[in-house]
Amino acid sequence: MAHRSKVCTAMADTEGPLDAVALREALAAAEAEYAEIQTELSASQEELQEARRSGSVLLTAAEAALAPLFAQLAAAREETDQILSPVLGKDEEASGPGGLTSKEAVEAEIEHLQTDIDHFKAATYRLQAEDRQRFHHLEKLRNELREERLENGPVILGLGV
């Protein structure tokens, strides 16, 4: 086991056999440590749930906000193509601000919006990865506490504490 609890370390540092009072104190300390870990676990789980909800809401909101824009851009592009094709001919394009054609400007805007979506998705994935890390850390703490109880439980129970 890579990690020893504060209680086990304190018990190992004592000289000679442990009496009932020392074991009761060790048990009380272990229970306090357990309660502290449980509180930390609960807070981390709440934080995790909030991060999940926030990430989902953020991604859903971004997609919902961008969907109508994509539809409007596609409609505007189609409308512009229909209007400009007879006037300019099929191979010519109207030049807009910055030297970009209206078609290029719309495509640039679509690309920018797609980049924003990718950014929000990456943020969601990052939050989910942090969530998994917290979960694994909490599981590790639970397992260590369980191991400590298994290792020290028979000693404490054998003395009637």
Short mmCIF file of C-alpha atoms in Angstrom, two decimals:
data_model
loop_
_atom_site.label_atom_id
_atom_site.label_comp_id
_atom_site.label_asym_id
_atom_site.label_seq_id
_atom_site.Cartn_x
_atom_site.Cartn_y
_atom_site.Cartn_z
CA MET A 1 0.00 0.00 0.00
CA ALA A 2 1.46 3.33 -1.09
CA HIS A 3 -0.38 5.57 1.36
CA ARG A 4 -0.71 5.20 5.12
CA SER A 5 -3.31 7.12 7.04
CA LYS A 6 -2.38 9.58 9.74
CA VAL A 7 -3.84 7.19 12.31
CA CYS A 8 -1.67 4.23 11.24
CA THR A 9 1.41 6.41 11.17
CA ALA A 10 0.67 7.66 14.69
CA MET A 11 0.05 4.10 15.94
CA ALA A 12 3.30 2.88 14.39
CA ASP A 13 5.22 5.67 16.14
CA THR A 14 4.09 4.65 19.63
CA GLU A 15 6.45 2.69 21.85
CA GLY A 16 5.36 -0.68 23.24
CA PRO A 17 1.94 -2.33 23.19
CA LEU A 18 -1.14 -0.19 22.77
CA ASP A 19 -3.61 -0.10 25.63
CA ALA A 20 -7.38 0.25 25.32
CA VAL A 21 -7.26 4.04 25.79
CA ALA A 22 -4.70 4.46 23.03
CA LEU A 23 -6.73 2.21 20.75
CA ARG A 24 -9.91 4.16 21.51
CA GLU A 25 -8.07 7.38 20.67
CA ALA A 26 -6.75 5.81 17.48
CA LEU A 27 -10.25 4.64 16.59
CA ALA A 28 -11.67 8.11 17.25
CA ALA A 29 -8.94 9.64 15.09
CA ALA A 30 -9.62 7.10 12.33
CA GLU A 31 -13.34 7.87 12.46
CA ALA A 32 -12.60 11.60 12.32
CA GLU A 33 -10.31 11.03 9.33
CA TYR A 34 -13.01 8.90 7.71
CA ALA A 35 -15.60 11.66 8.26
CA GLU A 36 -13.19 14.20 6.77
CA ILE A 37 -12.65 12.02 3.70
CA GLN A 38 -16.40 11.46 3.38
CA THR A 39 -16.98 15.22 3.51
CA GLU A 40 -14.30 15.76 0.87
CA LEU A 41 -15.83 13.01 -1.25
CA SER A 42 -19.29 14.54 -0.98
CA ALA A 43 -18.01 17.99 -1.90
CA SER A 44 -16.04 16.59 -4.84
CA GLN A 45 -19.06 14.65 -6.07
CA GLU A 46 -21.21 17.78 -5.91
CA GLU A 47 -18.52 19.74 -7.74
CA LEU A 48 -18.31 16.99 -10.33
CA GLN A 49 -22.06 16.97 -10.90
CA GLU A 50 -22.08 20.76 -11.22
CA ALA A 51 -19.21 20.63 -13.74
CA ARG A 52 -21.06 18.00 -15.76
CA ARG A 53 -24.27 20.02 -15.73
CA SER A 54 -22.42 23.21 -16.65
CA GLY A 55 -20.55 21.55 -19.49
CA SER A 56 -23.70 19.99 -20.88
CA VAL A 57 -25.65 23.22 -20.59
CA LEU A 58 -22.83 25.18 -22.20
CA LEU A 59 -22.50 22.79 -25.11
CA THR A 60 -26.26 22.56 -25.63
CA ALA A 61 -26.62 26.34 -25.50
CA ALA A 62 -23.76 26.85 -27.95
CA GLU A 63 -25.19 24.33 -30.38
CA ALA A 64 -28.69 25.75 -30.01
CA ALA A 65 -27.44 29.30 -30.56
CA LEU A 66 -25.34 28.37 -33.57
CA ALA A 67 -27.86 26.14 -35.36
CA PRO A 68 -30.11 29.03 -36.47
CA LEU A 69 -27.05 31.01 -37.53
CA PHE A 70 -25.86 28.18 -39.73
CA ALA A 71 -29.33 27.92 -41.26
CA GLN A 72 -29.46 31.68 -41.84
CA LEU A 73 -26.00 31.69 -43.37
CA ALA A 74 -26.89 28.85 -45.70
CA ALA A 75 -30.10 30.59 -46.73
CA ALA A 76 -28.31 33.91 -47.24
CA ARG A 77 -25.61 32.22 -49.27
CA GLU A 78 -28.17 30.49 -51.48
CA GLU A 79 -30.12 33.71 -51.90
CA THR A 80 -26.96 35.66 -52.74
CA ASP A 81 -25.87 33.04 -55.25
CA GLN A 82 -29.28 33.17 -56.94
CA ILE A 83 -29.22 36.96 -57.12
CA LEU A 84 -25.61 37.35 -58.24
CA SER A 85 -25.36 34.46 -60.69
CA PRO A 86 -27.42 36.07 -63.46
CA VAL A 87 -25.78 39.48 -62.98
CA LEU A 88 -22.13 38.43 -62.69
CA GLY A 89 -22.14 35.18 -64.50
CA LYS A 90 -21.30 31.82 -63.02
CA ASP A 91 -17.54 32.36 -62.70
CA GLU A 92 -17.60 35.85 -61.19
CA GLU A 93 -18.24 36.78 -57.56
CA ALA A 94 -19.20 40.08 -55.93
CA SER A 95 -16.35 41.56 -53.95
CA GLY A 96 -17.15 42.60 -50.39
CA PRO A 97 -15.22 44.38 -47.63
CA GLY A 98 -11.61 43.34 -47.23
CA GLY A 99 -11.46 42.01 -50.76
CA LEU A 100 -13.50 38.93 -49.79
CA THR A 101 -16.39 37.86 -51.91
CA SER A 102 -19.72 37.52 -50.17
CA LYS A 103 -19.41 33.77 -50.53
CA GLU A 104 -15.92 33.81 -48.97
CA ALA A 105 -17.14 36.05 -46.13
CA VAL A 106 -19.98 33.66 -45.34
CA GLU A 107 -17.62 30.69 -45.49
CA ALA A 108 -15.17 32.50 -43.18
CA GLU A 109 -17.98 33.18 -40.71
CA ILE A 110 -19.07 29.54 -40.83
CA GLU A 111 -15.48 28.46 -40.21
CA HIS A 112 -15.24 30.88 -37.26
CA LEU A 113 -18.46 29.53 -35.76
CA GLN A 114 -17.23 25.96 -36.24
CA THR A 115 -14.03 26.92 -34.38
CA ASP A 116 -16.17 28.25 -31.52
CA ILE A 117 -18.10 24.97 -31.38
CA ASP A 118 -14.84 23.03 -31.33
CA HIS A 119 -13.59 25.24 -28.48
CA PHE A 120 -16.73 24.60 -26.40
CA LYS A 121 -16.53 20.87 -27.08
CA ALA A 122 -12.88 20.84 -25.98
CA ALA A 123 -13.82 22.67 -22.79
CA THR A 124 -16.54 20.09 -22.15
CA TYR A 125 -14.12 17.22 -22.71
CA ARG A 126 -11.60 18.86 -20.38
CA LEU A 127 -14.23 19.20 -17.65
CA GLN A 128 -15.21 15.57 -18.12
CA ALA A 129 -11.56 14.49 -17.85
CA GLU A 130 -11.20 16.47 -14.62
CA ASP A 131 -14.36 14.79 -13.41
CA ARG A 132 -12.90 11.35 -14.10
CA GLN A 133 -9.66 12.29 -12.32
CA ARG A 134 -11.57 13.39 -9.21
CA PHE A 135 -13.63 10.22 -9.28
CA HIS A 136 -10.52 8.02 -9.48
CA HIS A 137 -8.83 9.98 -6.69
CA LEU A 138 -11.88 9.55 -4.47
CA GLU A 139 -12.02 5.84 -5.25
CA LYS A 140 -8.35 5.57 -4.30
CA LEU A 141 -9.04 7.30 -0.98
CA ARG A 142 -11.99 5.01 -0.31
CA ASN A 143 -9.90 1.93 -1.04
CA GLU A 144 -7.08 3.13 1.20
CA LEU A 145 -9.49 3.80 4.04
CA ARG A 146 -11.09 0.39 3.53
CA GLU A 147 -7.63 -1.24 3.63
CA GLU A 148 -6.75 0.61 6.83
CA ARG A 149 -9.96 -0.57 8.46
CA LEU A 150 -9.29 -4.14 7.36
CA GLU A 151 -5.71 -4.03 8.64
CA ASN A 152 -6.47 -2.40 11.97
CA GLY A 153 -10.06 -3.48 12.57
CA PRO A 154 -9.28 -6.92 14.07
CA VAL A 155 -6.85 -5.41 16.59
CA ILE A 156 -9.37 -2.86 17.74
CA LEU A 157 -12.27 -5.33 17.82
CA GLY A 158 -10.20 -7.96 19.67
CA LEU A 159 -9.69 -5.61 22.61
CA GLY A 160 -13.39 -4.86 22.92
CA VAL A 161 -12.99 -1.22 21.98
#
